[in-house]
PDB file of N, CA, C, O and CB in Angstrom:
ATOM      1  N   UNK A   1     -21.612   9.957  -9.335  1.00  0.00           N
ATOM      2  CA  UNK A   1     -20.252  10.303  -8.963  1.00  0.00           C
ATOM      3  C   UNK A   1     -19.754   9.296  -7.927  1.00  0.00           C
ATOM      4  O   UNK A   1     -20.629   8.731  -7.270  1.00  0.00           O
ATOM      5  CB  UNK A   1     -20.176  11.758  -8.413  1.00  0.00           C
ATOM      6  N   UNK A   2     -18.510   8.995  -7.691  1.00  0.00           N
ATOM      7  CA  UNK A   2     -17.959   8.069  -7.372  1.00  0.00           C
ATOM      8  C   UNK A   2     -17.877   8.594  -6.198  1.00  0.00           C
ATOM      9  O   UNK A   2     -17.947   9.820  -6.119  1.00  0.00           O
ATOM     10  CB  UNK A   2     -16.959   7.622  -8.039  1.00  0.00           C
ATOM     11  N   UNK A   3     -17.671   7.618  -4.728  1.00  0.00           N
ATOM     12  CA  UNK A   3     -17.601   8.262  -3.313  1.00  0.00           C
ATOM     13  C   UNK A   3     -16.830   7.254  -2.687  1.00  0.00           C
ATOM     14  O   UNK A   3     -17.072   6.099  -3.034  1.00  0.00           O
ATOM     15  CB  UNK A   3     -19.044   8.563  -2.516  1.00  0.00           C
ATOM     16  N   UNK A   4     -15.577   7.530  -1.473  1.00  0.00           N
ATOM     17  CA  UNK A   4     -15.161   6.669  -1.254  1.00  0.00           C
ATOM     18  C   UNK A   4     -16.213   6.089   0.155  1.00  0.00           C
ATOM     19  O   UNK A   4     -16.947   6.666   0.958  1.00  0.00           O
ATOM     20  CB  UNK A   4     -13.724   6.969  -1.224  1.00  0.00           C
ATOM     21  N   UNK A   5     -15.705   4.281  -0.142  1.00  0.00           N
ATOM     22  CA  UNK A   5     -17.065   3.975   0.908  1.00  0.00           C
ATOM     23  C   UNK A   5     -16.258   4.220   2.079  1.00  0.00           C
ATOM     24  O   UNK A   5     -16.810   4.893   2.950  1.00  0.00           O
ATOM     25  CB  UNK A   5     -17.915   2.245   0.922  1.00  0.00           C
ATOM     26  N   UNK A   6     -14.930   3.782   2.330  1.00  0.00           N
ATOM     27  CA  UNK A   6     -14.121   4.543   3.953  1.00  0.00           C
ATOM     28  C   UNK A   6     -13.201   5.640   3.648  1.00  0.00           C
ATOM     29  O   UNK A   6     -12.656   6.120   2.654  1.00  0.00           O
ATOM     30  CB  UNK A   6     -12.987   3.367   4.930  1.00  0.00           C
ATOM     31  N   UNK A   7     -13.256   5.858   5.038  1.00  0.00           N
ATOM     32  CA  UNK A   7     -12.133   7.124   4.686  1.00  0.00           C
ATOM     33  C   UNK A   7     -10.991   6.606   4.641  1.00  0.00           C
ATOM     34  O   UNK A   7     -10.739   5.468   5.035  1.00  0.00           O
ATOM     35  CB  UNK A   7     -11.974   8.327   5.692  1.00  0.00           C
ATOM     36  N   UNK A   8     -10.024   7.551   4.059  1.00  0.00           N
ATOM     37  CA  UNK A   8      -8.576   7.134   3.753  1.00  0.00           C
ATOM     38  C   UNK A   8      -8.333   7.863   4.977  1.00  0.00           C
ATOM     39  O   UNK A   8      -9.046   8.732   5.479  1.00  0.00           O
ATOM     40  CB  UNK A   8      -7.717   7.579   2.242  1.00  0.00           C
ATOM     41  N   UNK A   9      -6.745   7.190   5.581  1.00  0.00           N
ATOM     42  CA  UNK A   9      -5.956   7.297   6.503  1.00  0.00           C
ATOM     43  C   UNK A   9      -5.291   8.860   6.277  1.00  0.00           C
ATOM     44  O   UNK A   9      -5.339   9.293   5.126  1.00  0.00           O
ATOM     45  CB  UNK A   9      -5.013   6.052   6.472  1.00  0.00           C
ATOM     46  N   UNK A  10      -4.911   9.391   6.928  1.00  0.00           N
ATOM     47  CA  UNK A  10      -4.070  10.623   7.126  1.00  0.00           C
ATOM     48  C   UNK A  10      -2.647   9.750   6.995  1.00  0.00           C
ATOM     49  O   UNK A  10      -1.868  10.513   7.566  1.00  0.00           O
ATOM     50  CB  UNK A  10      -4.368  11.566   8.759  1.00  0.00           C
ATOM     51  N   UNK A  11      -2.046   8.869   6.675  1.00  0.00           N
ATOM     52  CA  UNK A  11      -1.002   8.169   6.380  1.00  0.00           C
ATOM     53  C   UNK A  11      -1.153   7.933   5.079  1.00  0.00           C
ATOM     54  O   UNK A  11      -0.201   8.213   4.351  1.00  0.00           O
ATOM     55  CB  UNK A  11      -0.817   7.082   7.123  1.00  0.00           C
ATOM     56  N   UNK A  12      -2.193   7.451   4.575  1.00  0.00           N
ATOM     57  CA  UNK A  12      -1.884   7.522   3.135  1.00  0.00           C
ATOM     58  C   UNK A  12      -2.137   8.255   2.354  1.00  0.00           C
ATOM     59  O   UNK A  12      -1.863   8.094   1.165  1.00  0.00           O
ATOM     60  CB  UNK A  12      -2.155   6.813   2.598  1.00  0.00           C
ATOM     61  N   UNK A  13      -2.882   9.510   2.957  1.00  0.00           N
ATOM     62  CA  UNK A  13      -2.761  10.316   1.879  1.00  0.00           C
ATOM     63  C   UNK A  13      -0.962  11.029   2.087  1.00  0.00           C
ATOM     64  O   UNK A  13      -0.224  11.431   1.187  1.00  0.00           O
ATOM     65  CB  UNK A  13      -4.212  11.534   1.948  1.00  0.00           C
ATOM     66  N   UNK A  14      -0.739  10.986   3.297  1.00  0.00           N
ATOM     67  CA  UNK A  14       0.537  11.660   3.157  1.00  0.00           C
ATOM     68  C   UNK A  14       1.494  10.424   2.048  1.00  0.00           C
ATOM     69  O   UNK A  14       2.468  10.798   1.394  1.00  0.00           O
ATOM     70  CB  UNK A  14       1.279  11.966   4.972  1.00  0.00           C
ATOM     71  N   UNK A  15       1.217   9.633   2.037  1.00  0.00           N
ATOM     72  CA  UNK A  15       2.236   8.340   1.404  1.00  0.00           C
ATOM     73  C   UNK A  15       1.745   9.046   0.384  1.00  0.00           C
ATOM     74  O   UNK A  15       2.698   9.352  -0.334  1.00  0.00           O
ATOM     75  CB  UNK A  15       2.051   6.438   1.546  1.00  0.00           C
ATOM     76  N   UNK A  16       0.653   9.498  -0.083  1.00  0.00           N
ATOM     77  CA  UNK A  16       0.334   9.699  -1.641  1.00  0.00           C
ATOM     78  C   UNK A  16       1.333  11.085  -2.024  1.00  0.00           C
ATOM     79  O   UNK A  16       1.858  11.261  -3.124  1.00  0.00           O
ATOM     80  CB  UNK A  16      -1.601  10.041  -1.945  1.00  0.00           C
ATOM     81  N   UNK A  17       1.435  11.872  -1.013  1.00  0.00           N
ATOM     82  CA  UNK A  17       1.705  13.328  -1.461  1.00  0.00           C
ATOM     83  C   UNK A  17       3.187  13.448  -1.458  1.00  0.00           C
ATOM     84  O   UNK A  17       3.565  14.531  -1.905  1.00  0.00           O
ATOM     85  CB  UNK A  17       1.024  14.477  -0.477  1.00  0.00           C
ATOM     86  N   UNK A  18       4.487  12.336  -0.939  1.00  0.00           N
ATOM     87  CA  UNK A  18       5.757  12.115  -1.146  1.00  0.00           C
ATOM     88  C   UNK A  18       5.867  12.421  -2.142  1.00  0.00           C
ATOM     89  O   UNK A  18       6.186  13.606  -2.046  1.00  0.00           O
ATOM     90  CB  UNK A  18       6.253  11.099  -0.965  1.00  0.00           C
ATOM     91  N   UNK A  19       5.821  12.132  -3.300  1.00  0.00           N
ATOM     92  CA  UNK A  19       6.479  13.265  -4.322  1.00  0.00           C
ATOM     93  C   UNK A  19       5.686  13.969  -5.112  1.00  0.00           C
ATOM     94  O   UNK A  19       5.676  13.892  -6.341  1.00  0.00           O
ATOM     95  CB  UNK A  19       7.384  12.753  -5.269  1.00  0.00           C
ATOM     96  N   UNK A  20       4.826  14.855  -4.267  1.00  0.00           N
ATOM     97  CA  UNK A  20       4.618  16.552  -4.617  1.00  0.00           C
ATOM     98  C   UNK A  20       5.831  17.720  -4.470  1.00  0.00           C
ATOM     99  O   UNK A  20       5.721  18.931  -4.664  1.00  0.00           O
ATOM    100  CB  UNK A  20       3.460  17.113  -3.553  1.00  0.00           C
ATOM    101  N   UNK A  21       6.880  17.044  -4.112  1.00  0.00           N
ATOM    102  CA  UNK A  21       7.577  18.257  -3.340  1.00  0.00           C
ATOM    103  C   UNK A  21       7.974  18.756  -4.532  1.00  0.00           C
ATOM    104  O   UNK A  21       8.402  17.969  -5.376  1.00  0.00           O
ATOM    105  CB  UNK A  21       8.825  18.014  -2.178  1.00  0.00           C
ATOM    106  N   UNK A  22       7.908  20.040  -4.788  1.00  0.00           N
ATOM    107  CA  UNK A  22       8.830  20.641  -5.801  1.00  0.00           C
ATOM    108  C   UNK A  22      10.620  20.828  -5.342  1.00  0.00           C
ATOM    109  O   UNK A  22      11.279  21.001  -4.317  1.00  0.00           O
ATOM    110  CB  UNK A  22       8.115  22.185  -6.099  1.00  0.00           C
ATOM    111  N   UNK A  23      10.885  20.640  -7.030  1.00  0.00           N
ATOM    112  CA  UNK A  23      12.430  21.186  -6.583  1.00  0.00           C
ATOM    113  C   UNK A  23      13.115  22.171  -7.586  1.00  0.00           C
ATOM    114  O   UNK A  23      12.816  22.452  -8.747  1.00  0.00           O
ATOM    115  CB  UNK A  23      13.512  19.881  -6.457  1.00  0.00           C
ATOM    116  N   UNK A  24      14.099  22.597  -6.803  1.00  0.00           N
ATOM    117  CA  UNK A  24      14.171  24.118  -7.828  1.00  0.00           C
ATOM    118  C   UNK A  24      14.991  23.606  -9.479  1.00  0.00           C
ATOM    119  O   UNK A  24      15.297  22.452  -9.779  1.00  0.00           O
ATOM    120  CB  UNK A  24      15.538  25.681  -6.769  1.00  0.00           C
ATOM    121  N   UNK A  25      15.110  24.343  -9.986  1.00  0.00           N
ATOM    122  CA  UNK A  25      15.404  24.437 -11.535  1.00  0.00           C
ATOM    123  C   UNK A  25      17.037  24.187 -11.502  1.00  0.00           C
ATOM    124  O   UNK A  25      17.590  24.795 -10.585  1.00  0.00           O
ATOM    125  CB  UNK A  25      14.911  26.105 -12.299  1.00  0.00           C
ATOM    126  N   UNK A  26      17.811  23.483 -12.255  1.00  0.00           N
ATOM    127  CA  UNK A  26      18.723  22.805 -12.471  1.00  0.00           C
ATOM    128  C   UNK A  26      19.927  24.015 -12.952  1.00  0.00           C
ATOM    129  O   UNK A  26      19.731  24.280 -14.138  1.00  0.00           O
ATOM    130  CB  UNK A  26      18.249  21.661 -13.451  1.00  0.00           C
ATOM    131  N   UNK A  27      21.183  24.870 -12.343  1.00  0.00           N
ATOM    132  CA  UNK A  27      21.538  25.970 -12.938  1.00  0.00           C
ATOM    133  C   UNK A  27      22.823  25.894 -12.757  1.00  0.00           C
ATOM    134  O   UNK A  27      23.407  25.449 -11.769  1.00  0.00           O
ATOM    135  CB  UNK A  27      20.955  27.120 -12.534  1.00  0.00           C
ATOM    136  N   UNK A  28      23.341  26.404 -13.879  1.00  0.00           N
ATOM    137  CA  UNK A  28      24.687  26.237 -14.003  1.00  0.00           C
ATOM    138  C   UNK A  28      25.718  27.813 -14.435  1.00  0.00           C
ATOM    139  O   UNK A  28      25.404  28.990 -14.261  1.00  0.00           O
ATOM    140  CB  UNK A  28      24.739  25.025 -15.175  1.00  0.00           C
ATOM    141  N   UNK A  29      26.840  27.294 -14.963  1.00  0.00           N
ATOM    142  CA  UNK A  29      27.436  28.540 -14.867  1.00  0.00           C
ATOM    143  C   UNK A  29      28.157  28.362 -16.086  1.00  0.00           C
ATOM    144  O   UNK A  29      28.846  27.342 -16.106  1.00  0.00           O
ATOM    145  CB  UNK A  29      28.259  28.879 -13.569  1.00  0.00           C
ATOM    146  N   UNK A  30      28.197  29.306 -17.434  1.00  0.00           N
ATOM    147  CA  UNK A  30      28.695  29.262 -18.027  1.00  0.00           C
ATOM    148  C   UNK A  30      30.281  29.071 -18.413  1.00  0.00           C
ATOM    149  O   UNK A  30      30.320  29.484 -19.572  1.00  0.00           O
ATOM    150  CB  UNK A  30      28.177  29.775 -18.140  1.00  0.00           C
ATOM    151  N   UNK A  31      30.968  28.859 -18.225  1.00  0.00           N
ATOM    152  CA  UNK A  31      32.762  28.994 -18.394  1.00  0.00           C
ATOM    153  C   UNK A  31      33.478  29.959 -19.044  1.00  0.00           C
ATOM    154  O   UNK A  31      34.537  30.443 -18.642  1.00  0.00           O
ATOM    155  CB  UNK A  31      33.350  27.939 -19.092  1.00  0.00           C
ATOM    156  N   UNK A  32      32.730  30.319 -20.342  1.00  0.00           N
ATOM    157  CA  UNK A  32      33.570  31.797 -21.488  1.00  0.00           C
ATOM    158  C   UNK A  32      32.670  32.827 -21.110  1.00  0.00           C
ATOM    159  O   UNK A  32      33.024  34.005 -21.170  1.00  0.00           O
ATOM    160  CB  UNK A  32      33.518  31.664 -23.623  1.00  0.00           C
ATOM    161  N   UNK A  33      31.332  32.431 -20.654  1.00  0.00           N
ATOM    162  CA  UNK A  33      31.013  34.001 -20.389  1.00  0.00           C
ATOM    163  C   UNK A  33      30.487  34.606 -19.098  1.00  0.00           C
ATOM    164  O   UNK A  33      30.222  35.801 -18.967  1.00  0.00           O
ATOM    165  CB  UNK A  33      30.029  34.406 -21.304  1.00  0.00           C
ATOM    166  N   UNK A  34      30.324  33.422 -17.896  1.00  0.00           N
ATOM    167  CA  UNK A  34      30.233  33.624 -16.877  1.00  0.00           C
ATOM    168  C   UNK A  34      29.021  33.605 -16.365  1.00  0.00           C
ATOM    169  O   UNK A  34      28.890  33.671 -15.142  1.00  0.00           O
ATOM    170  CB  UNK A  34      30.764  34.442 -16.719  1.00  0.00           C
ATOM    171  N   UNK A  35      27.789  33.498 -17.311  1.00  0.00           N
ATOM    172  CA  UNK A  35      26.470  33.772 -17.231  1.00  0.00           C
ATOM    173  C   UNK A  35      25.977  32.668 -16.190  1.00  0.00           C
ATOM    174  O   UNK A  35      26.570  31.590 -16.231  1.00  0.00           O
ATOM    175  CB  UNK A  35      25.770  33.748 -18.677  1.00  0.00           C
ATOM    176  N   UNK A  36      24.883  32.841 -15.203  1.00  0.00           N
ATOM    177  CA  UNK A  36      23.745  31.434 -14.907  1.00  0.00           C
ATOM    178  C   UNK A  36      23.002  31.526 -15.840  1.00  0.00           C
ATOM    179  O   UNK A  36      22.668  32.483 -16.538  1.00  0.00           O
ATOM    180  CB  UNK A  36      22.752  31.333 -13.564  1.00  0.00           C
ATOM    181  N   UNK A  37      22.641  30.074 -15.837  1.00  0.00           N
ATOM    182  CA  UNK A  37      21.887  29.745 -17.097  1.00  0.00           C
ATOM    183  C   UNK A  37      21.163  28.212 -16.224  1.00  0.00           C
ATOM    184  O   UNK A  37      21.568  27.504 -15.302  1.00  0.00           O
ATOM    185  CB  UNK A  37      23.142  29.472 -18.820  1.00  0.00           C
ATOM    186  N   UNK A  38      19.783  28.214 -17.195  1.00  0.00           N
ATOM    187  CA  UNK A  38      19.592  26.625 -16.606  1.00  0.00           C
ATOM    188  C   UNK A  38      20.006  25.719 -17.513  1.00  0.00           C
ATOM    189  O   UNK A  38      20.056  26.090 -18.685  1.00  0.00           O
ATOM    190  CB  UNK A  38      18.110  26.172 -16.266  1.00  0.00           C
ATOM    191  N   UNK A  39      20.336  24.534 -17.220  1.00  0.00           N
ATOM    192  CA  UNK A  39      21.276  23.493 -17.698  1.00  0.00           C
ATOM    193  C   UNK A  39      21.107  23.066 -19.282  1.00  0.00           C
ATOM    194  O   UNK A  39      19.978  22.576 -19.245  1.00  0.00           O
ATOM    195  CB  UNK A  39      21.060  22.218 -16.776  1.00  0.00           C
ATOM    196  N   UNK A  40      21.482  22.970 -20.453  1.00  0.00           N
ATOM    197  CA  UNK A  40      21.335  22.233 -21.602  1.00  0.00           C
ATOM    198  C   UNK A  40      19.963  22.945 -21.924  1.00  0.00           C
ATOM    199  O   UNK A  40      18.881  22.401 -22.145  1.00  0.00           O
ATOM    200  CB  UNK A  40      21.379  20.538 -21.430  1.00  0.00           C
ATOM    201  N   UNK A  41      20.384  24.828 -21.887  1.00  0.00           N
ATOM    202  CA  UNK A  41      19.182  25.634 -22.420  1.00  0.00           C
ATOM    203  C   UNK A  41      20.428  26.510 -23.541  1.00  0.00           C
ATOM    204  O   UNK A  41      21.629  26.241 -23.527  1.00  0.00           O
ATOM    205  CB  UNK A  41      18.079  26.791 -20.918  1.00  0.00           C
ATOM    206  N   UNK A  42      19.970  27.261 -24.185  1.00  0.00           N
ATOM    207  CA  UNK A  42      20.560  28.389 -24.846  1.00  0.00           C
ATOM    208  C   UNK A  42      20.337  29.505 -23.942  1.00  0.00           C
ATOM    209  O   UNK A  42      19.267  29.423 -23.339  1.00  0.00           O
ATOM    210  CB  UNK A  42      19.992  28.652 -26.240  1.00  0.00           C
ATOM    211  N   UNK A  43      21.098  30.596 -23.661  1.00  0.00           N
ATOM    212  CA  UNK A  43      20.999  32.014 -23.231  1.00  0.00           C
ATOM    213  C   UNK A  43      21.766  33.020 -23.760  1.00  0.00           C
ATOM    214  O   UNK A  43      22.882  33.023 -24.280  1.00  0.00           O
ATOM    215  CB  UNK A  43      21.217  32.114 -22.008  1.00  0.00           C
ATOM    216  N   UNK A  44      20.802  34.034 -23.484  1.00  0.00           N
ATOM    217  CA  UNK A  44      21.558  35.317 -23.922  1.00  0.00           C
ATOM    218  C   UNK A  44      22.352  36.290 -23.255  1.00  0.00           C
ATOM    219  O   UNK A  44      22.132  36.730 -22.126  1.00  0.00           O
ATOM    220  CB  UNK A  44      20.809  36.018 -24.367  1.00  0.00           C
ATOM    221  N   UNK A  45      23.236  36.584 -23.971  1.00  0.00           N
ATOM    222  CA  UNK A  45      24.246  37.593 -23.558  1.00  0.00           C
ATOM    223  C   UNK A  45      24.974  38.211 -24.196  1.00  0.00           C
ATOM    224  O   UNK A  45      25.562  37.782 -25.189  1.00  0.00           O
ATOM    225  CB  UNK A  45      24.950  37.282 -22.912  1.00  0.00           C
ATOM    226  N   UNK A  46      25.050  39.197 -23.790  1.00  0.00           N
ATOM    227  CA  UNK A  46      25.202  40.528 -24.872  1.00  0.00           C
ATOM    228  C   UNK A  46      24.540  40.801 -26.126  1.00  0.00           C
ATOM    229  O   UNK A  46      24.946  41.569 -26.999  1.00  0.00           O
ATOM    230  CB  UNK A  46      26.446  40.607 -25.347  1.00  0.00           C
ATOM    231  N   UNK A  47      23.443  40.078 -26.142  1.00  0.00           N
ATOM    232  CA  UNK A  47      22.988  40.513 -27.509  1.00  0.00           C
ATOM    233  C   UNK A  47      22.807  39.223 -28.007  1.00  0.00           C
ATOM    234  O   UNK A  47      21.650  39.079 -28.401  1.00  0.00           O
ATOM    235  CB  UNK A  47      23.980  41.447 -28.404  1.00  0.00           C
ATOM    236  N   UNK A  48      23.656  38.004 -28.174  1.00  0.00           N
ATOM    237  CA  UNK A  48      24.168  36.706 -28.631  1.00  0.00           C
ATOM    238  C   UNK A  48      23.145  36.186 -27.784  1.00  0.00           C
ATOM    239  O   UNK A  48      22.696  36.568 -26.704  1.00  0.00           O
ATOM    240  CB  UNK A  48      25.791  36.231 -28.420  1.00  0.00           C
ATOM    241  N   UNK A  49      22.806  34.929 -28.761  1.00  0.00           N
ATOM    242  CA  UNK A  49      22.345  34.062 -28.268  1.00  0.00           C
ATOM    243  C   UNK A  49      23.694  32.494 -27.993  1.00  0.00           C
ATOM    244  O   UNK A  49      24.208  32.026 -29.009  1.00  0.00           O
ATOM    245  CB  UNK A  49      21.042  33.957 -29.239  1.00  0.00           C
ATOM    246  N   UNK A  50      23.981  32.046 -26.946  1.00  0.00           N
ATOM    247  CA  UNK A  50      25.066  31.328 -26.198  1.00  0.00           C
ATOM    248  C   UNK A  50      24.682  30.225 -25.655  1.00  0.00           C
ATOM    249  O   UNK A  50      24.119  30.226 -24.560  1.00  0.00           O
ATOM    250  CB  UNK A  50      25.636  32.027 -25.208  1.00  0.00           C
ATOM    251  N   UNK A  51      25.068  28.500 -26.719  1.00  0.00           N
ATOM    252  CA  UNK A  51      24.638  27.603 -26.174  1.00  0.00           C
ATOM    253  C   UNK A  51      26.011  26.699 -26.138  1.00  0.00           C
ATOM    254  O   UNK A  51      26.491  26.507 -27.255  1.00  0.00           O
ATOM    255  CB  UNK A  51      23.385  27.137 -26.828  1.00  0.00           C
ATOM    256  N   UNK A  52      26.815  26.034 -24.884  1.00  0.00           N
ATOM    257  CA  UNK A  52      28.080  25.067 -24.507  1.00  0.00           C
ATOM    258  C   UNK A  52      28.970  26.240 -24.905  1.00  0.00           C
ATOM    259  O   UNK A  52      29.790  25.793 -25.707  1.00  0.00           O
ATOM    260  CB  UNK A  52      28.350  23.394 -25.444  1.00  0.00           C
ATOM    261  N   UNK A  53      29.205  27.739 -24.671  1.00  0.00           N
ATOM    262  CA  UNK A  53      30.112  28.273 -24.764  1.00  0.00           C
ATOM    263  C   UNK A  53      30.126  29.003 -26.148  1.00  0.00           C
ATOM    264  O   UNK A  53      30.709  30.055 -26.410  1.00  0.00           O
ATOM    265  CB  UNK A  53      31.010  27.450 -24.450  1.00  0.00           C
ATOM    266  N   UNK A  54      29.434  28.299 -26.905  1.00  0.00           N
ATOM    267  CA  UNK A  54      29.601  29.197 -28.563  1.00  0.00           C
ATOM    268  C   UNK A  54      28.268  30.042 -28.423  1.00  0.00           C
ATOM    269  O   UNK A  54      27.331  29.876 -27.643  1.00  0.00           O
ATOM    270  CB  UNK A  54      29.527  27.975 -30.360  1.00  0.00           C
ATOM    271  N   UNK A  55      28.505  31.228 -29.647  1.00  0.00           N
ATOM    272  CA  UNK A  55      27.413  31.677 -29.992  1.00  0.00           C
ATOM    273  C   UNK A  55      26.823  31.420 -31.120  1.00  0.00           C
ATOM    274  O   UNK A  55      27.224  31.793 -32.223  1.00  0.00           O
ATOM    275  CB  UNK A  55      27.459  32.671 -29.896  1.00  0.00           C
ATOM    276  N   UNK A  56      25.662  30.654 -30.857  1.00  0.00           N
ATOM    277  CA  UNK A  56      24.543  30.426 -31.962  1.00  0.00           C
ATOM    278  C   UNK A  56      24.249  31.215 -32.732  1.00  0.00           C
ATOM    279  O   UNK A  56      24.421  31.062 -33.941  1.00  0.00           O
ATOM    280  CB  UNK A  56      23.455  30.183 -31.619  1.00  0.00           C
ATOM    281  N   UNK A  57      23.609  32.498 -32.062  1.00  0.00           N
ATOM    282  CA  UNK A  57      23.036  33.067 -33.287  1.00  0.00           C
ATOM    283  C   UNK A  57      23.253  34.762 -32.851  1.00  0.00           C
ATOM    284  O   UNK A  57      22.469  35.210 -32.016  1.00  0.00           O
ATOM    285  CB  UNK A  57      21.239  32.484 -33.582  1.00  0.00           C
ATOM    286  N   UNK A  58      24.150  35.536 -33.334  1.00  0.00           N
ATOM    287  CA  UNK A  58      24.614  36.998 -33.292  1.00  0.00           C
ATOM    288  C   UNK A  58      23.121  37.815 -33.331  1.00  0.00           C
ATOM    289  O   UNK A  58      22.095  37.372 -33.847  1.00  0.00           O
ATOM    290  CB  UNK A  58      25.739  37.413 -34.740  1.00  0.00           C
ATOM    291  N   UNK A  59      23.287  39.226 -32.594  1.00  0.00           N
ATOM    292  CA  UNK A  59      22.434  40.158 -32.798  1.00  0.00           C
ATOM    293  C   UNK A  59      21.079  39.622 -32.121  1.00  0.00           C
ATOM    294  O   UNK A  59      20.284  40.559 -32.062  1.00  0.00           O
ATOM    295  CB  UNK A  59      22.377  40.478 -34.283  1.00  0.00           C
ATOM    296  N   UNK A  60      20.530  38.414 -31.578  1.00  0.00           N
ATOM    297  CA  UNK A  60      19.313  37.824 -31.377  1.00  0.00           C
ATOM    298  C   UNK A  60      18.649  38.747 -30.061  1.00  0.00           C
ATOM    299  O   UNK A  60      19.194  39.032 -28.994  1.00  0.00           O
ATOM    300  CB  UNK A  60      19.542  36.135 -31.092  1.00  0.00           C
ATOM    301  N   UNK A  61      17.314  39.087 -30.535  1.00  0.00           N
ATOM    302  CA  UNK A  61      16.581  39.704 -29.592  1.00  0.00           C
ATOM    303  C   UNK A  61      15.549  39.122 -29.357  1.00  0.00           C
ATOM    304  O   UNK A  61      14.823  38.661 -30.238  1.00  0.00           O
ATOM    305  CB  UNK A  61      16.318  40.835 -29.802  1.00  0.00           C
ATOM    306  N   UNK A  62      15.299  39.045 -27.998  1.00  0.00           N
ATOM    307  CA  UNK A  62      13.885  38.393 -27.455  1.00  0.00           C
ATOM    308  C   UNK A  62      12.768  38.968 -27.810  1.00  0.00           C
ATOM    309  O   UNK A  62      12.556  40.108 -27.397  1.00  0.00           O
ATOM    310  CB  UNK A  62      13.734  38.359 -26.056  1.00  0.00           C
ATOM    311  N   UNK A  63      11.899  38.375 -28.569  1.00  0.00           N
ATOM    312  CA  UNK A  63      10.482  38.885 -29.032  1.00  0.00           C
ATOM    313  C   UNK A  63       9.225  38.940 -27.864  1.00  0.00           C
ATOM    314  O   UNK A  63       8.103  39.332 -28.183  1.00  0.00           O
ATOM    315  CB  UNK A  63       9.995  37.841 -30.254  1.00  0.00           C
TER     316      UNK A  63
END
């Protein structure tokens, strides 16, 4: 197994961990039906499944 021969700096591991940061989920707001939704997804409402304002697909239930 591999071992490091020095130790790494407390600087670079932080340089390493700059983009761990999470960031939250991308959300928007529908216009005809008012819903949040996350961005360039389909969602449901009322029953409808609702993707850019139209409904895709009538009656659709989540399995």
């Amino acid at each position: 197994m591999a071992h490091p021969k020095r130790r790494h700096s407390s600087t670079r591991r932080d340089k390493r961990r700059t983009h761990d940061a999470l960031t939250g989920k991308a959300l928007s707001t529908d216009p005809t039906t008012g819903e949040v939704h996350v961005m360039h997804r389909a969602h449901v409402f009322e029953g409808n499944l609702v993707y850019k304002g139209k409904v895709v697909v009538e009656g659709y239930a989540k399995v």
